[in-house]
mmCIF file of C-alpha atoms in Angstrom:
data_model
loop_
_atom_site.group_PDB
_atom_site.id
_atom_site.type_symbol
_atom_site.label_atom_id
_atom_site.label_comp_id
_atom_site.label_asym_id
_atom_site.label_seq_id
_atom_site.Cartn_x
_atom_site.Cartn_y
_atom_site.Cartn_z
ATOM 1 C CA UNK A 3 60.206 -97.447 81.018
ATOM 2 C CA UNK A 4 58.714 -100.524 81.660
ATOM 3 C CA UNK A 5 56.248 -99.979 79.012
ATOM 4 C CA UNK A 6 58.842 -100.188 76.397
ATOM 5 C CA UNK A 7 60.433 -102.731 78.050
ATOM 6 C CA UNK A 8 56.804 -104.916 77.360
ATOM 7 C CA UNK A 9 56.379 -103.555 73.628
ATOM 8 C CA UNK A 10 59.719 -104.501 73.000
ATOM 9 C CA UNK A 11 59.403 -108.086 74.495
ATOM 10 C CA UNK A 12 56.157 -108.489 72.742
ATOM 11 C CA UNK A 13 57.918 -107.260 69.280
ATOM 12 C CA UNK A 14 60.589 -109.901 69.748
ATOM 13 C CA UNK A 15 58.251 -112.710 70.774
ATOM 14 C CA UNK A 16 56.234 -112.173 67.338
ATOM 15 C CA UNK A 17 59.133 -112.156 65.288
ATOM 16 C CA UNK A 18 60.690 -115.165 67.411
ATOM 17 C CA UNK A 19 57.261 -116.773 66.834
ATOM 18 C CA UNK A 20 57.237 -115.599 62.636
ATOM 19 C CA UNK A 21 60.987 -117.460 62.517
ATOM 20 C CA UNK A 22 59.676 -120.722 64.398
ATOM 21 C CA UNK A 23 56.960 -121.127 62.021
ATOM 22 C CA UNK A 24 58.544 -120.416 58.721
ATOM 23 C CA UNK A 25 60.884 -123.246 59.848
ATOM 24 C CA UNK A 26 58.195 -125.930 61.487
ATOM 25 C CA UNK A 27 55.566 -124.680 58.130
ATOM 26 C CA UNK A 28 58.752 -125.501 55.477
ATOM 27 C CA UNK A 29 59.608 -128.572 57.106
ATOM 28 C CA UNK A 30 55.775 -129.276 57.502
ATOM 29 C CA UNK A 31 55.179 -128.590 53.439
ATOM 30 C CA UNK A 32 57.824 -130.953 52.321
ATOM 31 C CA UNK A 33 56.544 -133.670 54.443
ATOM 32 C CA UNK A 34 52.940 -133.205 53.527
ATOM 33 C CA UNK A 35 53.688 -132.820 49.737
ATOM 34 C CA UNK A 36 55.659 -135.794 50.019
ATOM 35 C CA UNK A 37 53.180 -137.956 51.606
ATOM 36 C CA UNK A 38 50.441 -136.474 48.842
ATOM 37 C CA UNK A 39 52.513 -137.618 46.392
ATOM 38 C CA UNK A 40 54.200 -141.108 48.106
ATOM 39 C CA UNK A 41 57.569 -139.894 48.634
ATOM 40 C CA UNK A 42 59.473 -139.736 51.610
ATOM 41 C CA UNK A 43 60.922 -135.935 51.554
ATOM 42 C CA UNK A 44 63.841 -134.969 53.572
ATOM 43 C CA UNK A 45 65.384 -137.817 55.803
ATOM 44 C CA UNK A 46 69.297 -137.509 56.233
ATOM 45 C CA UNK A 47 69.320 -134.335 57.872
ATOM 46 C CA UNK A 48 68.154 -134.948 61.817
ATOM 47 C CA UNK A 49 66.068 -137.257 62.715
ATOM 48 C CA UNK A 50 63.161 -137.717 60.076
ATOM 49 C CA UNK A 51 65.295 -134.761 58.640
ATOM 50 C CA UNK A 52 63.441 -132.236 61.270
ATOM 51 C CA UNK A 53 67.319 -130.367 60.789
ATOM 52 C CA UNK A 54 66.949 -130.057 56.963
ATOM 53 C CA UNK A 55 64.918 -126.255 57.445
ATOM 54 C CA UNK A 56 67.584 -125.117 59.802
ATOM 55 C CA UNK A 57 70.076 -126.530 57.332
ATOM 56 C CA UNK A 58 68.495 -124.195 54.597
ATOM 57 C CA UNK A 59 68.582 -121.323 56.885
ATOM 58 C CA UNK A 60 72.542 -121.617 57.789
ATOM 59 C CA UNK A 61 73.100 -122.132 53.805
ATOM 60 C CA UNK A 62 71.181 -118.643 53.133
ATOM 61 C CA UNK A 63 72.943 -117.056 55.794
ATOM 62 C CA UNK A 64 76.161 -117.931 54.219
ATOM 63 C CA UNK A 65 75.264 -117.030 51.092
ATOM 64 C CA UNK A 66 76.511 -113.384 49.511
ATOM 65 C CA UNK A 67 73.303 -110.819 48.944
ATOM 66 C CA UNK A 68 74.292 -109.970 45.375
ATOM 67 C CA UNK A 69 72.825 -107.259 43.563
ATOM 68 C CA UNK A 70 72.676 -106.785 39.991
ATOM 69 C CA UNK A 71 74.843 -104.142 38.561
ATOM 70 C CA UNK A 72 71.789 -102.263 36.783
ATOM 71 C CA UNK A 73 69.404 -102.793 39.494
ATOM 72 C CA UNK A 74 68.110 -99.622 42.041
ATOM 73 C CA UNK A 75 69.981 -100.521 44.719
ATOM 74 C CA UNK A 76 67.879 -98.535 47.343
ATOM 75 C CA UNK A 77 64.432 -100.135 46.365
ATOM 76 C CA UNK A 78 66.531 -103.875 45.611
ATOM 77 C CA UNK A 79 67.465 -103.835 49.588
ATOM 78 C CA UNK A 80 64.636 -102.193 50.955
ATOM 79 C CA UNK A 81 61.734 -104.719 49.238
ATOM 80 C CA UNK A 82 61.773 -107.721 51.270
ATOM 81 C CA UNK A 83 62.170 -105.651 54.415
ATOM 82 C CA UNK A 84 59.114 -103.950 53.889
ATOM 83 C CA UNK A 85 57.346 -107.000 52.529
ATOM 84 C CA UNK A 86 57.617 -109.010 55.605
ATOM 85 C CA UNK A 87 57.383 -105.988 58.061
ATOM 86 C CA UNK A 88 54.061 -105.257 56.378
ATOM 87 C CA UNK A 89 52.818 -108.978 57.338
ATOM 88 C CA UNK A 90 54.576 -109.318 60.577
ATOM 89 C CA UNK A 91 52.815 -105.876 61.981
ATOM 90 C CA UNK A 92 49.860 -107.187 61.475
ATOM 91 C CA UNK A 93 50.377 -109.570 64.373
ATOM 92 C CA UNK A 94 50.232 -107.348 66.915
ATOM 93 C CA UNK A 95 46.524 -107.018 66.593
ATOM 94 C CA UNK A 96 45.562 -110.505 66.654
ATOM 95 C CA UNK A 97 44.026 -111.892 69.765
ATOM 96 C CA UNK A 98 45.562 -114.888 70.961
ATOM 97 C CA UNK A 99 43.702 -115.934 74.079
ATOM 98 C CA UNK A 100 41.094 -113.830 77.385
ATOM 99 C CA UNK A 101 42.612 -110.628 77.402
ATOM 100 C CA UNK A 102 45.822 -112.133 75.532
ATOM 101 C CA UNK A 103 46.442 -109.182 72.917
ATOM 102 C CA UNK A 104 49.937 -107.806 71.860
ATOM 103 C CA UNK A 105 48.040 -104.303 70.850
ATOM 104 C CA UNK A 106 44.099 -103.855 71.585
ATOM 105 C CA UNK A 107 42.631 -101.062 69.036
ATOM 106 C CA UNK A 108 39.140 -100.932 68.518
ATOM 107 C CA UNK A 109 39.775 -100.908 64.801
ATOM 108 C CA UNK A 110 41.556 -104.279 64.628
ATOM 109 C CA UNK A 111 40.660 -105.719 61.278
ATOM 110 C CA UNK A 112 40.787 -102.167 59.691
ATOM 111 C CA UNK A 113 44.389 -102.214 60.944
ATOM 112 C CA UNK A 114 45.379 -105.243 59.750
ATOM 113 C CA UNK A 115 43.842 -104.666 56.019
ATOM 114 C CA UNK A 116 45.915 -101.065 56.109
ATOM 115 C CA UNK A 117 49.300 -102.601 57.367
ATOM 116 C CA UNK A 118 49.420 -105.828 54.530
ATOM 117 C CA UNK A 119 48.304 -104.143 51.740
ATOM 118 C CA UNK A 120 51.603 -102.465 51.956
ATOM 119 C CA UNK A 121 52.956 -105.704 50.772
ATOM 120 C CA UNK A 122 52.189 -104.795 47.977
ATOM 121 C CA UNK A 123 54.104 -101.644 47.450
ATOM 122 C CA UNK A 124 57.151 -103.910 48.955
ATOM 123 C CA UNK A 125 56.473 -106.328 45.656
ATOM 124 C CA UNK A 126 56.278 -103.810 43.530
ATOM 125 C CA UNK A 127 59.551 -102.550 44.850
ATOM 126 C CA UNK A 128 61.138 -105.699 44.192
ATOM 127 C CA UNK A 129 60.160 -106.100 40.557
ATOM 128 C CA UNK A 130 60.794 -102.407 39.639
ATOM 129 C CA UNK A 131 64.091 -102.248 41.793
ATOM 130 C CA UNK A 132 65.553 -105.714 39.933
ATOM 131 C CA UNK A 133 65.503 -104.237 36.495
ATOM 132 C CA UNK A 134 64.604 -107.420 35.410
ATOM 133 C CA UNK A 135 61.464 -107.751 33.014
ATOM 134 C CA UNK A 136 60.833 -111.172 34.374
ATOM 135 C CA UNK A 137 60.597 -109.521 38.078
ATOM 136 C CA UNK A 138 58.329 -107.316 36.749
ATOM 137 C CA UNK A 139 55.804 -109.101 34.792
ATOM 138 C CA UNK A 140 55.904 -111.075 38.489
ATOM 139 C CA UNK A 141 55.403 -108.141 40.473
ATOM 140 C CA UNK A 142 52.793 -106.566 38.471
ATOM 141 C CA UNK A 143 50.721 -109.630 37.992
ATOM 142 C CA UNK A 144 51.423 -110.209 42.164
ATOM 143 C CA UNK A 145 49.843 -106.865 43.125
ATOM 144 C CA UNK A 146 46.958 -107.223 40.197
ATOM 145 C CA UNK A 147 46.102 -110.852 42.053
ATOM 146 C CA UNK A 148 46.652 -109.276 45.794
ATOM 147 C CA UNK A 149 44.391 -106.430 44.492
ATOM 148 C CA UNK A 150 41.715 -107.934 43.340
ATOM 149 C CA UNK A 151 41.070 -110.527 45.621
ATOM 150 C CA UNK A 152 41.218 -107.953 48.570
ATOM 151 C CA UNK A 153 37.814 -107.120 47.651
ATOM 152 C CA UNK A 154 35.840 -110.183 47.747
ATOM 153 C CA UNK A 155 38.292 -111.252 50.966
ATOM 154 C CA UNK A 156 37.458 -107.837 52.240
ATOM 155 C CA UNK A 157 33.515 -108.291 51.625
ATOM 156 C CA UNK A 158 33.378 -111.975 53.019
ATOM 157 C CA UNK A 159 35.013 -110.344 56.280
ATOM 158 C CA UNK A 160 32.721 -107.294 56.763
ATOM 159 C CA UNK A 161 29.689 -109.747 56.559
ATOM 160 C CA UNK A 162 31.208 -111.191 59.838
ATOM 161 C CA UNK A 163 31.829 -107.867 61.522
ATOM 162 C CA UNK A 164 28.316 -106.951 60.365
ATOM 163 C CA UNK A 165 26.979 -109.805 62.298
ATOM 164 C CA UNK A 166 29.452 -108.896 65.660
ATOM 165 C CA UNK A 167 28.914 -105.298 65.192
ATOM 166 C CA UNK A 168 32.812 -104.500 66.114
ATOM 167 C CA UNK A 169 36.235 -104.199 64.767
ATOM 168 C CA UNK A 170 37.825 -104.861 67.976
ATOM 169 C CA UNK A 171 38.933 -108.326 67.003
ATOM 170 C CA UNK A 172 39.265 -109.274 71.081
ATOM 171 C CA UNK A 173 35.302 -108.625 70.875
ATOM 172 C CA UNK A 174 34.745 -110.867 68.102
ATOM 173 C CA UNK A 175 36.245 -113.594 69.835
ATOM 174 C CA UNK A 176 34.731 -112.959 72.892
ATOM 175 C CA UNK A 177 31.237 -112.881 70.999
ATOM 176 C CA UNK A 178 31.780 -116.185 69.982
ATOM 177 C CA UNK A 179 31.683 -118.432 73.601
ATOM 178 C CA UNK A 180 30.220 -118.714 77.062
ATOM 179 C CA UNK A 181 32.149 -115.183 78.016
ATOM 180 C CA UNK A 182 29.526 -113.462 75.300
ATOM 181 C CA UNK A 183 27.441 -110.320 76.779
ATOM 182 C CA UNK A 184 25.346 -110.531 73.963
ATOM 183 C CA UNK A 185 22.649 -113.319 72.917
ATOM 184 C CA UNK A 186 23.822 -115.947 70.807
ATOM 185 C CA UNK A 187 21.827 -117.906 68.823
ATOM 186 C CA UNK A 188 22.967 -121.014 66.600
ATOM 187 C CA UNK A 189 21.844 -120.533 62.703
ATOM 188 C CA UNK A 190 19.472 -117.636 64.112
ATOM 189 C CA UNK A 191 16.869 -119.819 65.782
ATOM 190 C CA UNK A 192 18.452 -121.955 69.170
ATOM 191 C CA UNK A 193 19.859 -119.768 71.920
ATOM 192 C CA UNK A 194 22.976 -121.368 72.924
ATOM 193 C CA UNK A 195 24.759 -118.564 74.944
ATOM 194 C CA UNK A 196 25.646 -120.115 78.522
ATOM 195 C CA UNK A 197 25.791 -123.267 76.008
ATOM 196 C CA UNK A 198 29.221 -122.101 74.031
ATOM 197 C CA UNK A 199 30.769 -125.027 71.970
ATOM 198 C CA UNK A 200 31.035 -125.203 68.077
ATOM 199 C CA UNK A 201 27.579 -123.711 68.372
ATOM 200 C CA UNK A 202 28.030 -120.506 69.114
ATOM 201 C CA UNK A 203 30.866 -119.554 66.878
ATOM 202 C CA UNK A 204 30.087 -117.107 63.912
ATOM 203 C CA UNK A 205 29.839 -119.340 60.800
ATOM 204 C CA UNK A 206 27.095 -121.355 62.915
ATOM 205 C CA UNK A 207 25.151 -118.247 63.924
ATOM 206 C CA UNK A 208 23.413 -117.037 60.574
ATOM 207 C CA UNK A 209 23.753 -119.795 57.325
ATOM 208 C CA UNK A 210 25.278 -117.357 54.957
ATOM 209 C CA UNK A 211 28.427 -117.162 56.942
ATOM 210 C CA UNK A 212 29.881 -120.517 55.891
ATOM 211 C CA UNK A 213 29.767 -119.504 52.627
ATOM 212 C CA UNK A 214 31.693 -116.249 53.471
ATOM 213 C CA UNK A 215 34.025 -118.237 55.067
ATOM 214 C CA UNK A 216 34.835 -120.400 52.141
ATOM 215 C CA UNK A 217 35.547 -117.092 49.928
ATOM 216 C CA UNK A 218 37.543 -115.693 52.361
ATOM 217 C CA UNK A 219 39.609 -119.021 52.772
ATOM 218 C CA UNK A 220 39.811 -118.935 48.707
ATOM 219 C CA UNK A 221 40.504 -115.216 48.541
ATOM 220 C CA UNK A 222 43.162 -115.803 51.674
ATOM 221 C CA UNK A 223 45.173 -118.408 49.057
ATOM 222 C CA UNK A 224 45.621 -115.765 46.528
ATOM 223 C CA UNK A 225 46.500 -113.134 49.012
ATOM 224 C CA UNK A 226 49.114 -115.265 50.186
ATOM 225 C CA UNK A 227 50.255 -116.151 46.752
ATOM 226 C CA UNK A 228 49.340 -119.948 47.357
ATOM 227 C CA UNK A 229 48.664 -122.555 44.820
ATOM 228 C CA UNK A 230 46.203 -122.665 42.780
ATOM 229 C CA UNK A 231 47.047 -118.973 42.744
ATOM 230 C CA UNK A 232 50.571 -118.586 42.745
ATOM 231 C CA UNK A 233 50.374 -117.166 39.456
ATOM 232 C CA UNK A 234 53.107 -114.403 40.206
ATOM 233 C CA UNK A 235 55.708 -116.760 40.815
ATOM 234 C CA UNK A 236 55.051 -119.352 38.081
ATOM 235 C CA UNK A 237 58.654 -121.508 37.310
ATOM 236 C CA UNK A 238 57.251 -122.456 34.020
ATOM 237 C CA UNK A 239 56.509 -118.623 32.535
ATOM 238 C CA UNK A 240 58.327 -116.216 34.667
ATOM 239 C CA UNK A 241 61.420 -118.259 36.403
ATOM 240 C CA UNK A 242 60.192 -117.818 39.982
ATOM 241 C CA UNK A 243 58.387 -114.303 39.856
ATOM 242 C CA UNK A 244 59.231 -110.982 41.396
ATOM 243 C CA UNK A 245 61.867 -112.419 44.078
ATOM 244 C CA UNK A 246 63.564 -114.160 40.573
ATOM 245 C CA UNK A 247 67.355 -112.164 41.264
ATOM 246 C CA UNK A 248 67.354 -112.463 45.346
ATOM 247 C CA UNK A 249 69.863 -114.345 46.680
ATOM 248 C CA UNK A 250 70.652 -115.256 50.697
ATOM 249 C CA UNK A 251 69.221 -112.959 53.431
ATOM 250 C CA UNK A 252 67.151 -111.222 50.793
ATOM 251 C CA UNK A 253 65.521 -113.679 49.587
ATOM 252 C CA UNK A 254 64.779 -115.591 53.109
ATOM 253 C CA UNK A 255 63.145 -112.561 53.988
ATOM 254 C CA UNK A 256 60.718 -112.749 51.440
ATOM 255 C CA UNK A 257 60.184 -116.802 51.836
ATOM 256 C CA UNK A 258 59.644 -115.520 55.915
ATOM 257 C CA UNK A 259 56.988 -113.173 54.775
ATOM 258 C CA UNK A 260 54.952 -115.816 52.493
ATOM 259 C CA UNK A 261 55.106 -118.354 55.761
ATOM 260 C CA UNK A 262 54.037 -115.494 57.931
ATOM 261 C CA UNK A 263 51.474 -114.267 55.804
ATOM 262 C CA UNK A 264 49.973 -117.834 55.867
ATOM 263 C CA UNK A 265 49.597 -118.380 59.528
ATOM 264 C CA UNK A 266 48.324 -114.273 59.531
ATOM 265 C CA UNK A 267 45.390 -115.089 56.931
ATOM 266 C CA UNK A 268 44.302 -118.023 58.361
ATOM 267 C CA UNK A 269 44.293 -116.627 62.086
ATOM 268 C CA UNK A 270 42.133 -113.947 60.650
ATOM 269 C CA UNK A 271 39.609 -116.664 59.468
ATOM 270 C CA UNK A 272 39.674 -118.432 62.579
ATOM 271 C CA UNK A 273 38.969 -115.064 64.635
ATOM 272 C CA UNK A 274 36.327 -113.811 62.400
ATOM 273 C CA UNK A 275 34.545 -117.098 61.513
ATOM 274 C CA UNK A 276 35.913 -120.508 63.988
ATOM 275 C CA UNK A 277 35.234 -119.233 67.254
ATOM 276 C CA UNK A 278 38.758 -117.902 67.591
ATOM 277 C CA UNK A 279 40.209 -118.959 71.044
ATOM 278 C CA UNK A 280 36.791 -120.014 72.360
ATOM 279 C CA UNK A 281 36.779 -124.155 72.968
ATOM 280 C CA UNK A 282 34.578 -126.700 70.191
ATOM 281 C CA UNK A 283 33.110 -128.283 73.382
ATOM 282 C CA UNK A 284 29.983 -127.016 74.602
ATOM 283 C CA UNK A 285 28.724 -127.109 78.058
ATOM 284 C CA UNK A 286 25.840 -130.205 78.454
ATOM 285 C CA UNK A 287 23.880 -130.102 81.545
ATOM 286 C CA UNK A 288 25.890 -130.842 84.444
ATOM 287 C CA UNK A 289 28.831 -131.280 82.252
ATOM 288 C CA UNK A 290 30.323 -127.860 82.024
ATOM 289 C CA UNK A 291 33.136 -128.737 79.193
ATOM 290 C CA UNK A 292 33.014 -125.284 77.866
ATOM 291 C CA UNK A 293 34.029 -123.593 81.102
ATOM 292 C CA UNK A 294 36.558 -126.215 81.902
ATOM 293 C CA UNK A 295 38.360 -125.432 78.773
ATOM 294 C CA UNK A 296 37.793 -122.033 78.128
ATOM 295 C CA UNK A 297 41.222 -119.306 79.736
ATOM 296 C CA UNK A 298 43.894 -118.102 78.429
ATOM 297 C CA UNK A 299 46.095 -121.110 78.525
ATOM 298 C CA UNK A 300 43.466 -123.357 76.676
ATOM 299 C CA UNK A 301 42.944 -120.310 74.160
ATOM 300 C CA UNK A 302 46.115 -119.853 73.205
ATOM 301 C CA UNK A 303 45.826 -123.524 72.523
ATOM 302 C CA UNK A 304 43.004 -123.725 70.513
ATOM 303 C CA UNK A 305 43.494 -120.785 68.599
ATOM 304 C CA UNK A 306 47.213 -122.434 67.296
ATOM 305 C CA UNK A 307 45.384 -125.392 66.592
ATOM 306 C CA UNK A 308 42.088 -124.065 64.424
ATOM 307 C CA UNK A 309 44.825 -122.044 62.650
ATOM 308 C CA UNK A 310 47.290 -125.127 61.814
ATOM 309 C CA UNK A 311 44.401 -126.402 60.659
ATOM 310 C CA UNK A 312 43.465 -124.235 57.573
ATOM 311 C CA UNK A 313 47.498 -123.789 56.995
ATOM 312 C CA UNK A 314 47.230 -127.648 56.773
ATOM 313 C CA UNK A 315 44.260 -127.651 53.988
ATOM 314 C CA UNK A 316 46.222 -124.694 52.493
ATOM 315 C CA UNK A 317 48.941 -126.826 52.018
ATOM 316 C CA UNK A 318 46.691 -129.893 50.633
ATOM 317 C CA UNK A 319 45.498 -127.747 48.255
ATOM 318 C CA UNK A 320 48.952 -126.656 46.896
ATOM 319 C CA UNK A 321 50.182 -130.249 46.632
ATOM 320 C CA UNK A 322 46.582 -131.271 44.847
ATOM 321 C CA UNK A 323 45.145 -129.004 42.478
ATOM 322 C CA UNK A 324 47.193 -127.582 39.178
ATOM 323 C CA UNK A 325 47.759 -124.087 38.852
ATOM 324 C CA UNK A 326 45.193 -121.535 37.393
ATOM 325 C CA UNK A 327 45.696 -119.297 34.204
ATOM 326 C CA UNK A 328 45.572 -115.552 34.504
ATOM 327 C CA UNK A 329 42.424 -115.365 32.985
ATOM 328 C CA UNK A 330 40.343 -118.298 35.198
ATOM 329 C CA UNK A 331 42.139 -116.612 38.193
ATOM 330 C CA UNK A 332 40.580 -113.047 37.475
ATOM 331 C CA UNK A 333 37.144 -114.750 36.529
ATOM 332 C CA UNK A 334 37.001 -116.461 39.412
ATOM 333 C CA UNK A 335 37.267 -113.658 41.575
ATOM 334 C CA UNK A 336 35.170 -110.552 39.027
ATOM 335 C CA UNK A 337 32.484 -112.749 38.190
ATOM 336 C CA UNK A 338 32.108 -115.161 41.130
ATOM 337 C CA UNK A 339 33.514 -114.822 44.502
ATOM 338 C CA UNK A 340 33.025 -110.964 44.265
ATOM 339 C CA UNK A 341 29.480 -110.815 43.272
ATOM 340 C CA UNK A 342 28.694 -113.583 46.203
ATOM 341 C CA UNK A 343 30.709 -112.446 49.065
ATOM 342 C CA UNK A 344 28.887 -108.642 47.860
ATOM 343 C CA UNK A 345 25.204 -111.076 48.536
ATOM 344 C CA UNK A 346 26.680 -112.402 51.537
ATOM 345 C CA UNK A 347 27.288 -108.850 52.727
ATOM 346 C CA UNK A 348 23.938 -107.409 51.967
ATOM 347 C CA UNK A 349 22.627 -110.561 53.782
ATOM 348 C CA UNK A 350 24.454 -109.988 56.992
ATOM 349 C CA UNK A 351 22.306 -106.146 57.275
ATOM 350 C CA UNK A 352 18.963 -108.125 56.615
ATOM 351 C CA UNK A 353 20.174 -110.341 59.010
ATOM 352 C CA UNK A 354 21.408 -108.282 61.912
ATOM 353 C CA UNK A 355 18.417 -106.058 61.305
ATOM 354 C CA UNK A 356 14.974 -108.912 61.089
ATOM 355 C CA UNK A 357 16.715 -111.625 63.045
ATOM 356 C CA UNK A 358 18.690 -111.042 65.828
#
């Protein structure tokens, strides 16, 4: 009994955690996008207007879910549940600090691939279920982005795993700091295992990686349907894309799910490529700075604070680079990102094979 007891805690501490961050990241977006662009952004509403997202949320929850009379009722209501169920399950795989896992399966990353790419059935649903042609066009050019840029996403990833030699996503970060079983050695060459630090995480430990880490980051932007790649949902052709006749609840379920997917994409980075929960500070003689701030407490803190991080540049980029046409967003990942994180990939074999 108590067993259920914990899962269920644990499932209510994710979502808890999901709400928090929709509501600190929309807050957070308006006041970096108005600081981008010298304005002040919301300032009535609490102090510095820190109210104004939990003023949005009462207005949605007093708004009436209406569905359109020629609409498929079933798939209308059941979209944006399984849209952000899809993203928030794959939370529960994610390590957060030492032995700090909501669900350890030795198949982690496969997991979390599986459980979000049913987001895309859930968009699908939407556009279909709205009997709207404008949903559609949104939700067909949404799953054709998602899609496609699974694969180079997908590729950059494996060349990680092909480097850790795991799934287990709790063994990747472990692999990655002065808790390591295995040799690590910085860009192939310095062995900086009882060392830890910056050093020893995976995008320092063969040269290649970096780059697979800047395809992911750009393949993570179009999985989340961020600009320059929030093509689905484009005001200026398609009214505001597959979620275009959702209204209240509905539609703050899907708005949760883009928030949550953010944080979820960029967590993955951080695990696979920025040492995960493992500290930047390395230990330097009789200065052991790694092992001061390496447990579960300071884990949990740095991993929340790599992953702010890239949702911070994610939302730089939004607020500083114009949208992308269809056809430079599917070049960009066919004939560039996917034939480079494929190189990266092939690199990783040579590389666990000759060099470590």
């Amino acid at each position: 009994m108590n067993f259920y007891i914990t899962y269920f805690a644990v499932a209510v501490g994710l979502f808890a955690f999901a709400a928090l961050f929709a509501l600190f990241g929309v807050y957070a977006e308006r006041k970096v996008s108005a600081f981008i662009q010298d304005r002040l952004g919301p300032t009535e509403t609490g102090k510095f207007g820190s109210l104004q997202t939990f003023a949005d949320i009462l207005k949605m929850l007093q708004k009436e879910m209406i569905i359109p009379a020629a609409a498929d009722k079933w798939l209308f209501l059941l979209a944006p549940v399984i849209i952000f169920v899809a993203v928030y399950m794959g939370f529960a795989a994610l390590p957060w600090g030492p032995g700090l896992v909501p669900s350890r399966i030795n198949i982690g990353l496969y997991y979390i691939f599986a459980i979000i790419s049913i987001e895309t059935l859930g968009i699908l649903m939407a556009g279909w279920g709205s009997n709207n042609k404008y949903s559609l066009l949104g939700a067909m050019r949404s799953a054709a982005q998602i899609i496609s840029y699974e694969i180079p996403a997908g590729f950059a990833l494996i060349s990680a795993v092909m480097i850790a030699q795991t799934l287990d996503l709790q063994e990747v970060a472990t692999q990655q700091g002065i808790y390591s079983a295995e040799k690590i050695k910085f860009l192939g060459i310095c062995d900086v295992t009882t060392t830890g630090g910056v050093l020893s995480w995976n995008i320092f430990r063969a040269p290649h990686l970096i780059i697979a880490f800047v395809i992911y980051f750009i393949a993570s932007l179009a999985e989340a349907n961020r600009a320059p790649f929030d093509i689905p949902e484009a005001e200026s052709e398609l009214v505001s894309g597959f979620h275009t006749e959702y209204t209240g609840l509905s539609f703050a379920f899907v708005f949760l799910a883009e928030y949550s997917m953010m944080f979820l994409v960029s967590m993955v980075g951080v695990i696979l490529f920025l040492g995960a929960w493992n500290t930047p500070f390395p230990n330097m003689g009789p200065v052991h700075l790694a092992d001061w701030t390496t447990n579960a407490a300071w884990g949990i803190f740095w991993i929340v604070i790599k992953t702010l991080s890239l949702v911070g540049v994610q939302m730089w980029i939004r607020w500083t680079l114009p949208r992308l046409r269809v056809d430079q967003l599917m070049n960009l990942c066919w004939r560039i990102l996917t034939p480079l994180s494929f190189a990266c990939m092939l690199i990783s074999g040579v590389w666990r094979l000759w060099l470590m």
